[in-house]
Amino acid sequence: MSTPFPLGQPAFVTHVLDRAAHLRGNDAKLMAMEERGDTRAYVVHRDSLLVKHEAGGPRAELTIKEALALGANPGTIFLGLRNSAAVFGMGIGAPAADKLAGRTDAGLAELRGLAMQGALPVEQLSAIAMAKSLVNWHQRHGYCANCGTRTAMAQGGWKRDCPSCKAEHFPRTDPVVIMLVTRGDQCLLGRQKQFPAGMYSCLAGFVEAAETIEDAVRREIVEESGILCTDVRYYMTQPWPYPSSLMIACTATATSDDITVDLTELEDARWFSRDEAAQMLKREHPDGLLGPHPFAVAHHLLGRWLEGQS
Amino acid sequence: MSTPFPLGQPAFVTHVLDRAAHLRGNDAKLMAMEERGDTRAYVVHRDSLLVKHEAGGPRAELTIKEALALGANPGTIFLGLRNSAAVFGMGIGAPAADKLAGRTDAGLAELRGLAMQGALPVEQLSAIAMAKSLVNWHQRHGYCANCGTRTAMAQGGWKRDCPSCKAEHFPRTDPVVIMLVTRGDQCLLGRQKQFPAGMYSCLAGFVEAAETIEDAVRREIVEESGILCTDVRYYMTQPWPYPSSLMIACTATATSDDITVDLTELEDARWFSRDEAAQMLKREHPDGLLGPHPFAVAHHLLGRWLEGQS
């Protein structure tokens, strides 16, 4: 299968920005960088990106001038430096977003679709995920959780301060475990109701308070499928900007067979043979069943197992 | 060195509760469980635990009746089941906490000290960490970050709901990387200003938005010490309830030598030989330097390296 995401490299993991965190507190320098000609910005609206439509395809990396002209909010979040040039994240309000509807030269496009189609350079996706996570966080965290007062952005967008109780609020990153459970030549995959028709993928769930990664894997698998697991091993992580998760990909070995699906979480969960899983990844399954997209780390967990590497 | 935490088992990792998440939404059942004689609660105040002083030492596991009689707030957080008996977390307000000062049969004791001294059964620490993380979270998250309205506890304490904008808020767990960086027979350790005199430990830092574990390790090490790293490998995780972190312990190999300490983060960072590190863990260093306590995963990262396992 042709894919822009080689094995072991799902979307959002190719890190190219120098986060240059020491500049976050330097307002004068950040403002000066906004004025430079080589500065770029990604503009986020909910799950979509503002793109310019060009002959070569959509362009998400805009100049600050282009972003403002298209209605982006003037507040910027400093993402870091790429080859010494500054990259910012920006948001766009609903009225400005609505006004884009009639334009042919620019518009909003869903990030997931852009990434799945390979419409954006793979090496930009990590910075775009950063922009999306942070812009979404600011939009949903404008008030102090400690006292209810309106908070103010600080540290180039990496903090919000409460003027009243002085609480500091930092962007959240939620650890999530996602795991390929196998038993001999079979693997356990499940279906969430909102998945595309016929698609099955690895089970996943949030790591809870005071829980290790390994315990979270075992708990989620037993909660969702009734299957008991052992030998949990870490494979890799994928940042997942929906809204701001850290997907911690693991493998585990089942010690039981009988599946009891938790129907509040999943629509179905089944054992698949190696042959079937390969057909699903190659989109050649006789019943039209599909595996996860190469954009998601679940694809790489499965692919690695099928290649005998785990 | 005698320690209640064997190699590979720092504090807060020994998981004994069944979280029984399916009961969180069942208010009637949770209330009925509060009435049962075998139900227990941990009562948290900031970084301290409410304990009964008994002949055998402090007892943190209280009956609900004991907790209420000592001034704990009546709101409970359902932590899970231990041998079919319910375990809850409870908070205690500042006035009630102050009233405990004069008592000899009970009082507040700092969790860190209790754990370091081995004063509590090791198998209780995971549930205590859960209580601490969740009680602290509720105390600091009483308002909706989206609209500023007072929120209400839901799902047995595993959620807060906004009655106004309908936003749902979940307890946060912040992923943190902590890593042992080695270069041949030397390891890199640093000192934070607030450490006890002479103590050095592994460097650590929060995983940021849209960052993999491996990138976070490399970034934190270069930011704090100027050292470049490769070959980052996951070892284990330790839940760290200060206030609610997931410590992701890794090893990495340095590819440079010259240390430049970031003095905003650290007081010092140095290369230590294997021999010195062993003396520091054994508390036999000629200059009185100390390694991390067995309670912390940093101790286990170091111990494992000294034993030649990594």
Coordinates of C-alpha atoms in Angstrom, one line a residue:
Chain A
M1 CA 0.0 0.0 0.0
S2 CA 1.4 3.4 -0.9
T3 CA 1.5 5.7 2.0
P4 CA 3.3 8.9 3.1
F5 CA 3.8 7.4 6.5
P6 CA 6.5 4.7 6.5
L7 CA 6.4 1.9 9.1
G8 CA 7.2 3.3 12.5
Q9 CA 6.4 6.9 11.4
P10 CA 2.7 7.8 11.9
A11 CA 1.6 11.4 11.5
F12 CA 2.6 14.1 14.0
V13 CA 5.8 12.5 15.1
T14 CA 8.4 13.9 12.8
H15 CA 9.8 16.7 14.9
V16 CA 11.3 19.6 13.1
L17 CA 10.8 22.7 15.2
D18 CA 13.3 23.9 17.8
R19 CA 10.8 24.8 20.6
A20 CA 13.2 27.5 21.8
A21 CA 11.4 27.6 25.2
H22 CA 13.8 30.3 26.5
L23 CA 12.2 32.8 24.1
R24 CA 8.6 32.2 25.4
G25 CA 9.0 34.8 28.2
N26 CA 10.6 37.4 25.9
D27 CA 7.6 39.5 24.7
A28 CA 9.8 42.1 22.9
K29 CA 11.6 39.4 20.9
L30 CA 8.4 37.5 20.1
M31 CA 6.8 40.7 18.8
A32 CA 9.9 41.5 16.7
M33 CA 9.8 38.0 15.2
E34 CA 6.1 38.5 14.2
E35 CA 7.3 41.4 11.9
R36 CA 9.9 39.4 10.1
G37 CA 9.3 38.3 6.5
D38 CA 10.3 34.7 7.0
T39 CA 7.9 34.2 10.0
R40 CA 5.0 31.7 9.4
A41 CA 1.8 30.8 11.1
Y42 CA -0.7 27.9 11.2
V43 CA -4.3 29.1 11.8
V44 CA -6.6 26.6 13.5
H45 CA -10.4 26.6 13.8
R46 CA -11.7 23.6 15.8
D47 CA -10.5 20.5 13.9
S48 CA -9.7 22.5 10.8
L49 CA -6.8 24.4 9.4
L50 CA -6.9 27.6 7.3
V51 CA -5.3 26.9 4.0
K52 CA -4.6 28.8 0.8
H53 CA -5.6 26.9 -2.3
E54 CA -2.7 26.9 -4.7
A55 CA -1.8 25.1 -7.9
G56 CA 0.4 22.6 -6.0
G57 CA -2.3 21.9 -3.5
P58 CA -3.4 23.4 -0.1
R59 CA -0.8 25.6 1.7
A60 CA -1.3 25.7 5.5
E61 CA 1.9 27.7 6.3
L62 CA 0.9 31.3 6.0
T63 CA 2.6 34.6 6.5
I64 CA 1.3 36.6 9.5
K65 CA 0.0 39.2 7.0
E66 CA -1.9 36.5 5.1
A67 CA -3.3 35.0 8.3
L68 CA -4.6 38.4 9.5
A69 CA -6.0 39.3 6.1
L70 CA -8.0 36.1 6.2
G71 CA -9.4 37.0 9.6
A72 CA -7.2 35.2 12.1
N73 CA -7.1 36.6 15.6
P74 CA -4.1 38.7 16.2
G75 CA -3.0 36.8 19.4
T76 CA -0.1 34.4 18.5
I77 CA 1.3 31.3 20.2
F78 CA 5.0 30.8 19.8
L79 CA 5.6 27.3 18.5
G80 CA 9.3 27.6 17.9
L81 CA 12.0 28.1 15.2
R82 CA 12.4 26.3 11.9
N83 CA 15.8 27.0 10.3
S84 CA 15.9 30.2 12.5
A85 CA 12.5 31.4 11.2
A86 CA 9.7 31.8 13.8
V87 CA 6.5 29.7 13.6
F88 CA 3.4 30.7 15.4
G89 CA -0.1 29.2 16.0
M90 CA -3.2 31.4 15.6
G91 CA -6.9 31.0 16.1
I92 CA -9.8 32.3 14.0
G93 CA -13.2 33.2 15.4
A94 CA -16.5 31.7 14.2
P95 CA -17.6 34.9 12.3
A96 CA -14.3 35.2 10.4
A97 CA -14.4 31.5 9.7
D98 CA -17.9 31.8 8.3
K99 CA -16.8 34.6 6.0
L100 CA -14.3 32.2 4.4
A101 CA -17.1 30.1 3.0
G102 CA -17.5 32.1 -0.2
R103 CA -13.8 32.3 -1.1
T104 CA -12.1 30.2 -3.7
D105 CA -8.4 31.2 -2.9
A106 CA -8.6 30.1 0.7
G107 CA -10.7 28.2 3.2
L108 CA -10.9 25.8 6.1
A109 CA -10.0 22.2 5.6
E110 CA -10.2 19.4 8.2
L111 CA -6.7 18.5 9.4
R112 CA -7.5 14.8 9.6
G113 CA -8.5 14.6 6.0
L114 CA -5.5 16.7 4.9
A115 CA -3.1 14.4 6.8
M116 CA -4.8 11.2 5.6
Q117 CA -4.6 12.3 2.0
G118 CA -1.0 13.3 2.3
A119 CA -2.0 16.8 1.2
L120 CA 0.4 18.5 3.5
P121 CA 4.2 18.0 3.9
V122 CA 4.7 15.2 6.5
E123 CA 7.4 17.3 8.2
Q124 CA 4.9 20.1 8.9
L125 CA 2.4 17.9 10.8
S126 CA 4.1 18.0 14.1
A127 CA 4.1 21.8 14.3
I128 CA 0.5 21.8 13.0
A129 CA -0.5 19.4 15.8
M130 CA 1.2 21.7 18.3
A131 CA -0.7 24.7 16.9
K132 CA -4.0 22.7 17.0
S133 CA -3.5 21.5 20.6
L134 CA -2.5 24.9 22.0
V135 CA -5.1 27.0 20.1
N136 CA -7.9 24.6 21.1
W137 CA -6.7 24.6 24.7
H138 CA -6.8 28.4 24.9
Q139 CA -10.2 28.5 23.4
R140 CA -11.5 26.1 26.1
H141 CA -9.5 27.4 29.0
G142 CA -10.2 31.1 29.2
Y143 CA -11.2 31.0 32.9
C144 CA -9.4 30.1 36.1
A145 CA -10.5 26.6 37.2
N146 CA -9.5 27.6 40.8
C147 CA -11.6 30.7 41.2
G148 CA -13.6 31.4 38.0
T149 CA -11.8 34.6 36.9
R150 CA -10.9 35.4 33.3
T151 CA -7.3 34.4 32.8
A152 CA -4.6 35.9 30.5
M153 CA -2.3 34.3 28.1
A154 CA 1.4 34.3 29.1
Q155 CA 4.7 32.8 28.1
G156 CA 4.1 33.1 24.4
G157 CA 0.9 31.0 24.8
W158 CA 2.4 28.2 27.0
K159 CA 0.6 29.4 30.2
R160 CA -2.5 31.2 31.4
D161 CA -2.3 33.3 34.5
C162 CA -5.1 34.2 36.9
P163 CA -5.0 37.9 37.9
S164 CA -7.2 37.2 41.0
C165 CA -5.9 34.0 42.8
K166 CA -2.6 34.0 41.0
A167 CA -3.0 30.3 39.9
E168 CA -0.9 29.3 36.9
H169 CA -2.5 27.1 34.2
F170 CA -0.6 25.0 31.8
P171 CA -1.8 23.4 28.5
R172 CA -2.8 19.8 29.2
T173 CA -1.5 16.7 27.5
D174 CA -3.5 13.6 28.3
P175 CA -1.7 10.3 28.3
V176 CA -3.6 7.6 26.4
V177 CA -2.6 4.0 26.0
I178 CA -3.3 2.2 22.7
M179 CA -2.3 -1.4 22.4
L180 CA -2.1 -4.3 20.1
V181 CA -3.1 -7.4 22.0
T182 CA -2.1 -10.7 20.4
R183 CA -2.5 -14.4 21.3
G184 CA -0.4 -16.6 19.0
D185 CA -1.4 -15.8 15.4
Q186 CA -4.4 -13.8 16.4
C187 CA -4.9 -10.1 17.3
L188 CA -7.7 -8.3 19.1
L189 CA -9.2 -5.3 17.3
G190 CA -12.3 -3.3 18.1
R191 CA -14.8 -1.0 16.5
Q192 CA -16.1 2.3 17.9
K193 CA -19.5 3.4 16.6
Q194 CA -18.0 6.6 15.0
F195 CA -15.4 4.6 12.9
P196 CA -15.9 4.5 9.1
A197 CA -17.9 1.4 8.0
G198 CA -16.0 -1.8 8.3
M199 CA -13.0 -0.3 10.1
Y200 CA -11.4 -2.1 13.1
S201 CA -8.5 -0.8 15.2
C202 CA -6.5 -1.2 18.3
L203 CA -8.2 -0.7 21.7
A204 CA -7.3 2.5 23.6
G205 CA -8.1 4.5 26.7
F206 CA -6.9 7.3 29.0
V207 CA -4.3 6.6 31.6
E208 CA -6.0 7.5 34.9
A209 CA -4.8 9.2 38.1
A210 CA -2.1 7.2 39.9
E211 CA -1.9 4.5 37.2
T212 CA 1.1 3.1 35.4
I213 CA 1.1 2.7 31.7
E214 CA 1.2 -1.1 32.1
D215 CA -1.8 -1.1 34.5
A216 CA -3.7 1.2 32.2
V217 CA -3.2 -1.2 29.3
R218 CA -4.4 -4.2 31.3
R219 CA -7.4 -2.3 32.7
E220 CA -8.6 -0.9 29.4
I221 CA -8.4 -4.2 27.7
V222 CA -10.3 -6.1 30.4
E223 CA -12.9 -3.2 30.7
E224 CA -13.5 -3.1 26.9
S225 CA -13.2 -6.7 25.9
G226 CA -13.0 -8.9 29.0
I227 CA -9.6 -10.2 27.8
L228 CA -6.8 -10.6 30.4
C229 CA -3.3 -9.5 29.4
T230 CA 0.3 -9.9 30.4
D231 CA 3.7 -8.9 29.1
V232 CA 2.9 -5.3 28.3
R233 CA 5.7 -3.6 26.3
Y234 CA 6.1 0.0 25.2
Y235 CA 6.6 0.6 21.5
M236 CA 6.4 4.3 20.7
T237 CA 4.4 7.5 21.2
Q238 CA 2.3 9.5 18.8
P239 CA 1.0 13.0 19.7
W240 CA -2.7 13.1 18.8
P241 CA -4.2 16.6 18.7
Y242 CA -7.8 15.6 19.3
P243 CA -7.7 17.7 21.5
S244 CA -4.3 17.0 23.1
S245 CA -3.4 13.4 23.7
L246 CA -0.2 11.5 24.0
M247 CA -0.9 8.1 22.4
I248 CA 1.4 5.6 24.2
A249 CA 1.5 2.6 21.9
C250 CA 2.2 -0.8 23.6
T251 CA 1.9 -4.5 22.8
A252 CA 0.5 -7.1 25.2
T253 CA -0.1 -10.8 25.2
A254 CA -3.6 -12.1 26.0
T255 CA -3.9 -14.9 28.5
S256 CA -7.6 -15.5 27.9
D257 CA -9.8 -15.9 24.7
D258 CA -13.4 -15.2 25.5
I259 CA -14.4 -11.7 24.5
T260 CA -17.1 -9.7 26.3
V261 CA -17.6 -6.4 24.5
D262 CA -18.3 -3.3 26.6
L263 CA -21.1 -1.9 24.4
T264 CA -20.9 1.5 26.0
E265 CA -17.3 1.9 24.6
L266 CA -17.3 -0.3 21.5
E267 CA -19.6 -1.6 18.9
D268 CA -17.6 -4.8 18.4
A269 CA -14.3 -6.5 19.3
R270 CA -13.0 -9.6 17.7
W271 CA -10.0 -11.8 17.2
F272 CA -8.5 -11.6 13.7
S273 CA -5.9 -13.9 12.2
R274 CA -2.6 -12.6 10.8
D275 CA -3.9 -13.2 7.3
E276 CA -7.1 -11.2 7.9
A277 CA -5.3 -8.4 9.5
A278 CA -2.9 -8.1 6.6
Q279 CA -5.9 -8.1 4.2
M280 CA -7.5 -5.3 6.3
L281 CA -4.3 -3.2 6.2
K282 CA -4.0 -3.7 2.4
R283 CA -7.7 -3.0 1.9
E284 CA -8.1 -6.4 0.3
H285 CA -10.4 -8.1 2.9
P286 CA -13.1 -10.1 1.2
D287 CA -15.8 -8.6 3.5
G288 CA -14.5 -5.1 3.0
L289 CA -13.1 -4.8 6.5
L290 CA -10.5 -2.2 7.0
G291 CA -7.5 -1.7 9.3
P292 CA -6.4 1.6 10.8
H293 CA -5.0 4.3 8.5
P294 CA -1.1 4.7 8.2
F295 CA -1.6 8.1 9.7
A296 CA -2.5 6.4 13.1
V297 CA 0.0 4.6 15.3
A298 CA -2.4 1.6 15.4
H299 CA -1.5 0.9 11.8
H300 CA 2.2 0.7 12.8
L301 CA 1.5 -1.5 15.8
L302 CA -0.3 -3.9 13.4
G303 CA 2.2 -3.6 10.6
R304 CA 5.1 -4.3 12.8
W305 CA 3.4 -7.4 14.2
L306 CA 2.6 -8.6 10.7
E307 CA 6.2 -8.2 9.7
G308 CA 7.3 -10.3 12.7
Q309 CA 9.0 -7.5 14.5
S310 CA 7.0 -7.8 17.7
Chain B
M1 CA 20.8 -0.5 51.8
S2 CA 17.7 -1.6 53.5
T3 CA 14.6 -0.3 51.8
P4 CA 10.9 -1.0 51.6
F5 CA 11.0 -0.5 47.8
P6 CA 12.8 -3.3 46.0
L7 CA 14.6 -2.6 42.7
G8 CA 12.1 -1.9 40.0
Q9 CA 9.4 -1.0 42.5
P10 CA 9.4 2.6 43.6
A11 CA 6.5 4.0 45.6
F12 CA 2.9 4.3 44.2
V13 CA 3.3 1.6 41.5
T14 CA 2.0 -1.5 43.4
H15 CA -1.5 -1.6 42.1
V16 CA -4.0 -3.3 44.3
L17 CA -7.4 -1.7 43.8
D18 CA -9.9 -2.8 41.2
R19 CA -11.0 0.7 39.9
A20 CA -14.4 -0.8 39.1
A21 CA -15.1 2.2 36.8
H22 CA -18.6 0.8 35.9
L23 CA -19.7 1.7 39.4
R24 CA -18.7 5.4 39.1
G25 CA -22.1 6.4 37.6
N26 CA -24.1 4.4 40.1
D27 CA -24.9 7.0 42.8
A28 CA -27.2 4.7 44.7
K29 CA -24.6 1.9 44.9
L30 CA -21.8 4.3 45.9
M31 CA -24.0 5.7 48.7
A32 CA -24.9 2.2 49.9
M33 CA -21.2 1.3 49.9
E34 CA -20.4 4.3 52.1
E35 CA -22.6 2.7 54.8
R36 CA -20.9 -0.6 54.8
G37 CA -18.6 -1.5 57.8
D38 CA -15.7 -2.7 55.6
T39 CA -15.6 0.5 53.6
R40 CA -12.4 2.6 54.1
A41 CA -11.3 6.1 53.2
Y42 CA -8.0 8.1 52.8
V43 CA -8.3 11.7 53.8
V44 CA -6.1 14.2 52.1
H45 CA -5.2 17.8 53.0
R46 CA -2.7 19.4 50.5
D47 CA 0.4 17.2 50.6
S48 CA -0.6 15.5 53.9
L49 CA -2.7 12.5 54.9
L50 CA -5.0 12.3 58.0
V51 CA -3.7 9.4 60.1
K52 CA -4.7 7.8 63.4
H53 CA -1.7 7.4 65.7
E54 CA -1.7 3.8 66.9
A55 CA 0.7 1.5 68.8
G56 CA 1.8 -0.1 65.5
G57 CA 2.4 3.3 63.8
P58 CA 0.2 5.7 61.8
R59 CA -2.9 4.3 60.2
A60 CA -4.1 6.2 57.1
E61 CA -7.0 3.8 56.2
L62 CA -10.0 5.1 58.2
T63 CA -13.6 4.1 58.4
I64 CA -16.0 6.7 56.9
K65 CA -17.2 7.3 60.5
E66 CA -13.7 8.0 61.8
A67 CA -13.0 10.3 58.8
L68 CA -16.2 12.3 59.4
A69 CA -15.6 12.5 63.2
L70 CA -12.1 13.9 62.5
G71 CA -13.6 16.7 60.3
A72 CA -13.3 15.3 56.8
N73 CA -15.7 16.7 54.2
P74 CA -18.6 14.4 53.5
G75 CA -18.0 14.4 49.7
T76 CA -16.4 11.1 48.7
I77 CA -14.4 10.1 45.6
F78 CA -14.8 6.4 44.6
L79 CA -11.3 4.9 44.2
G80 CA -12.3 1.3 43.7
L81 CA -12.6 -2.0 45.4
R82 CA -10.1 -3.9 47.5
N83 CA -11.1 -7.5 48.2
S84 CA -14.7 -6.4 47.4
A85 CA -14.6 -3.6 50.0
A86 CA -15.0 0.0 48.8
V87 CA -12.2 2.5 49.2
F88 CA -12.9 6.3 48.9
G89 CA -10.8 9.5 48.9
M90 CA -12.0 12.4 51.0
G91 CA -10.8 16.0 51.6
I92 CA -10.6 18.0 54.7
G93 CA -11.0 21.8 54.9
A94 CA -8.4 24.1 56.5
P95 CA -10.5 24.9 59.6
A96 CA -11.0 21.2 60.4
A97 CA -7.3 20.6 59.6
D98 CA -6.3 23.3 62.1
K99 CA -8.5 21.8 64.8
L100 CA -6.4 18.6 64.6
A101 CA -3.3 20.3 65.8
G102 CA -4.1 19.7 69.5
R103 CA -5.0 16.0 69.2
T104 CA -2.7 13.2 70.2
D105 CA -4.7 10.3 68.7
A106 CA -4.8 11.7 65.2
G107 CA -3.3 14.3 63.0
L108 CA -2.0 15.3 59.5
A109 CA 1.3 13.8 58.3
E110 CA 3.1 14.6 55.1
L111 CA 2.7 11.7 52.6
R112 CA 6.2 12.0 51.3
G113 CA 7.7 11.6 54.7
L114 CA 5.4 8.7 55.6
A115 CA 6.3 6.9 52.3
M116 CA 10.1 7.6 52.6
Q117 CA 10.1 6.2 56.2
G118 CA 8.2 3.2 55.1
A119 CA 5.6 4.1 57.8
L120 CA 2.6 3.0 55.6
P121 CA 2.1 -0.5 54.0
V122 CA 3.7 -0.3 50.5
E123 CA 0.6 -1.8 48.9
Q124 CA -1.6 1.1 50.1
L125 CA 0.5 3.8 48.4
S126 CA -1.0 3.5 45.0
A127 CA -4.6 4.0 46.3
I128 CA -3.3 6.9 48.5
A129 CA -1.7 8.5 45.5
M130 CA -5.0 8.2 43.7
A131 CA -6.8 9.8 46.6
K132 CA -4.2 12.6 46.7
S133 CA -4.3 13.3 43.0
L134 CA -8.1 13.4 42.8
V135 CA -8.8 15.4 46.0
N136 CA -6.2 18.0 45.1
W137 CA -7.6 18.2 41.6
H138 CA -11.2 18.9 42.9
Q139 CA -9.9 21.5 45.3
R140 CA -8.1 23.4 42.4
H141 CA -10.8 22.8 39.7
G142 CA -14.1 24.0 41.2
Y143 CA -14.8 26.3 38.2
C144 CA -15.4 25.7 34.5
A145 CA -12.3 26.7 32.6
N146 CA -14.5 27.2 29.5
C147 CA -17.0 29.7 31.0
G148 CA -16.1 30.4 34.7
T149 CA -19.2 28.8 36.3
R150 CA -19.0 26.7 39.5
T151 CA -18.9 23.1 38.5
A152 CA -20.3 20.0 40.2
M153 CA -18.6 16.7 40.9
A154 CA -19.9 13.7 38.9
Q155 CA -19.1 10.1 38.1
G156 CA -18.0 9.3 41.7
G157 CA -15.4 12.1 41.5
W158 CA -13.9 11.2 38.1
K159 CA -15.5 14.2 36.4
R160 CA -16.8 17.7 37.0
D161 CA -19.7 19.0 34.9
C162 CA -20.5 22.6 34.1
P163 CA -24.2 23.4 34.6
S164 CA -24.0 26.4 32.3
C165 CA -22.0 25.6 29.1
K166 CA -22.2 21.8 29.7
A167 CA -18.4 21.3 29.4
E168 CA -17.1 18.1 31.0
H169 CA -13.9 18.3 32.9
F170 CA -11.7 15.3 33.7
P171 CA -8.9 15.0 36.3
R172 CA -5.6 15.8 34.6
T173 CA -2.6 13.5 34.5
D174 CA 0.6 15.3 33.3
P175 CA 3.2 13.1 31.5
V176 CA 6.7 13.9 32.7
V177 CA 9.9 12.3 31.4
I178 CA 12.7 11.4 33.9
M179 CA 15.8 10.0 32.5
L180 CA 19.2 8.5 33.3
V181 CA 21.7 9.8 30.7
T182 CA 24.9 7.8 30.6
R183 CA 28.1 8.1 28.6
G184 CA 30.3 5.0 29.1
D185 CA 30.9 4.7 32.8
Q186 CA 29.5 8.1 33.7
C187 CA 26.0 9.3 34.4
L188 CA 24.5 12.8 34.3
L189 CA 22.8 13.9 37.5
G190 CA 21.5 17.3 38.5
R191 CA 20.4 19.3 41.6
Q192 CA 17.3 21.4 42.0
K193 CA 17.6 24.2 44.6
Q194 CA 14.8 22.7 46.7
F195 CA 16.6 19.2 47.0
P196 CA 18.0 18.2 50.4
A197 CA 21.6 19.3 50.9
G198 CA 24.0 17.2 48.8
M199 CA 21.3 15.3 46.8
Y200 CA 21.6 14.8 43.1
S201 CA 19.0 13.0 40.9
C202 CA 18.0 12.3 37.3
L203 CA 16.9 15.2 35.2
A204 CA 13.2 15.5 34.4
G205 CA 10.6 17.7 32.7
F206 CA 7.0 17.8 31.4
V207 CA 6.1 16.4 28.0
E208 CA 4.8 19.3 26.0
A209 CA 1.9 19.5 23.5
A210 CA 2.5 17.5 20.3
E211 CA 5.8 16.0 21.6
T212 CA 6.8 12.3 21.7
I213 CA 8.4 10.8 24.8
E214 CA 11.7 10.5 23.0
D215 CA 11.7 14.1 21.8
A216 CA 10.8 15.3 25.3
V217 CA 13.8 13.4 26.8
R218 CA 16.2 14.9 24.2
R219 CA 14.8 18.4 24.6
E220 CA 14.8 18.5 28.4
I221 CA 18.4 17.2 28.6
V222 CA 19.7 19.7 26.1
E223 CA 17.7 22.5 27.7
E224 CA 18.8 21.8 31.3
S225 CA 22.4 20.6 30.7
G226 CA 23.4 21.3 27.1
I227 CA 24.1 17.6 26.6
L228 CA 23.0 15.9 23.4
C229 CA 21.4 12.5 23.6
T230 CA 20.5 9.5 21.4
D231 CA 19.1 6.0 21.9
V232 CA 16.2 6.9 24.2
R233 CA 14.6 3.9 25.7
Y234 CA 11.5 3.5 27.9
Y235 CA 12.0 1.7 31.2
M236 CA 8.9 2.1 33.4
T237 CA 6.4 4.6 34.8
Q238 CA 5.7 5.8 38.3
P239 CA 2.6 7.8 39.2
W240 CA 3.7 10.8 41.2
P241 CA 1.0 12.6 43.1
Y242 CA 2.6 16.1 43.2
P243 CA 0.0 17.1 42.1
S244 CA -0.8 14.5 39.4
S245 CA 2.1 13.4 37.2
L246 CA 2.9 10.3 35.3
M247 CA 6.7 9.9 35.6
I248 CA 7.9 8.2 32.4
A249 CA 11.3 6.8 33.2
C250 CA 13.8 6.4 30.3
T251 CA 17.4 5.9 29.6
A252 CA 19.5 7.7 27.0
T253 CA 23.0 7.8 25.8
A254 CA 24.9 11.1 25.6
T255 CA 26.7 12.0 22.4
S256 CA 28.5 15.1 23.9
D257 CA 30.4 15.9 27.2
D258 CA 30.3 19.6 27.9
I259 CA 27.7 20.5 30.4
T260 CA 26.1 24.0 30.4
V261 CA 23.7 24.2 33.3
D262 CA 20.4 26.0 32.9
L263 CA 20.5 27.9 36.2
T264 CA 16.8 28.8 36.1
E265 CA 16.0 25.0 36.3
L266 CA 18.9 23.5 38.2
E267 CA 21.5 24.6 40.7
D268 CA 24.1 22.1 39.3
A269 CA 24.5 19.2 36.9
R270 CA 27.6 17.0 36.7
W271 CA 28.9 13.7 35.4
F272 CA 29.4 11.1 38.1
S273 CA 31.4 7.9 37.8
R274 CA 29.7 4.5 38.4
D275 CA 31.7 4.3 41.7
E276 CA 30.5 7.7 42.9
A277 CA 26.9 7.0 42.0
A278 CA 27.0 3.7 43.9
Q279 CA 28.5 5.6 46.9
M280 CA 25.7 8.2 46.7
L281 CA 22.9 5.5 46.6
K282 CA 24.5 3.7 49.5
R283 CA 24.9 7.1 51.4
E284 CA 28.7 6.4 51.6
H285 CA 30.0 9.2 49.4
P286 CA 33.1 10.9 51.0
D287 CA 31.7 14.4 50.4
G288 CA 28.3 13.4 51.8
L289 CA 26.6 13.6 48.3
L290 CA 23.3 11.6 48.1
G291 CA 21.4 9.9 45.4
P292 CA 17.6 9.8 45.0
H293 CA 15.6 7.9 47.6
P294 CA 14.3 4.4 46.8
F295 CA 10.8 5.8 46.9
A296 CA 11.5 7.6 43.6
V297 CA 11.9 6.0 40.2
A298 CA 15.2 7.9 39.7
H299 CA 16.7 5.6 42.3
H300 CA 15.7 2.5 40.3
L301 CA 17.0 4.0 37.0
L302 CA 20.4 4.4 38.7
G303 CA 20.3 1.1 40.6
R304 CA 19.5 -0.8 37.4
W305 CA 22.4 0.8 35.6
L306 CA 24.8 0.2 38.4
E307 CA 23.8 -3.5 38.4
G308 CA 24.6 -3.6 34.7
Q309 CA 21.0 -4.2 33.6
S310 CA 20.8 -1.1 31.3

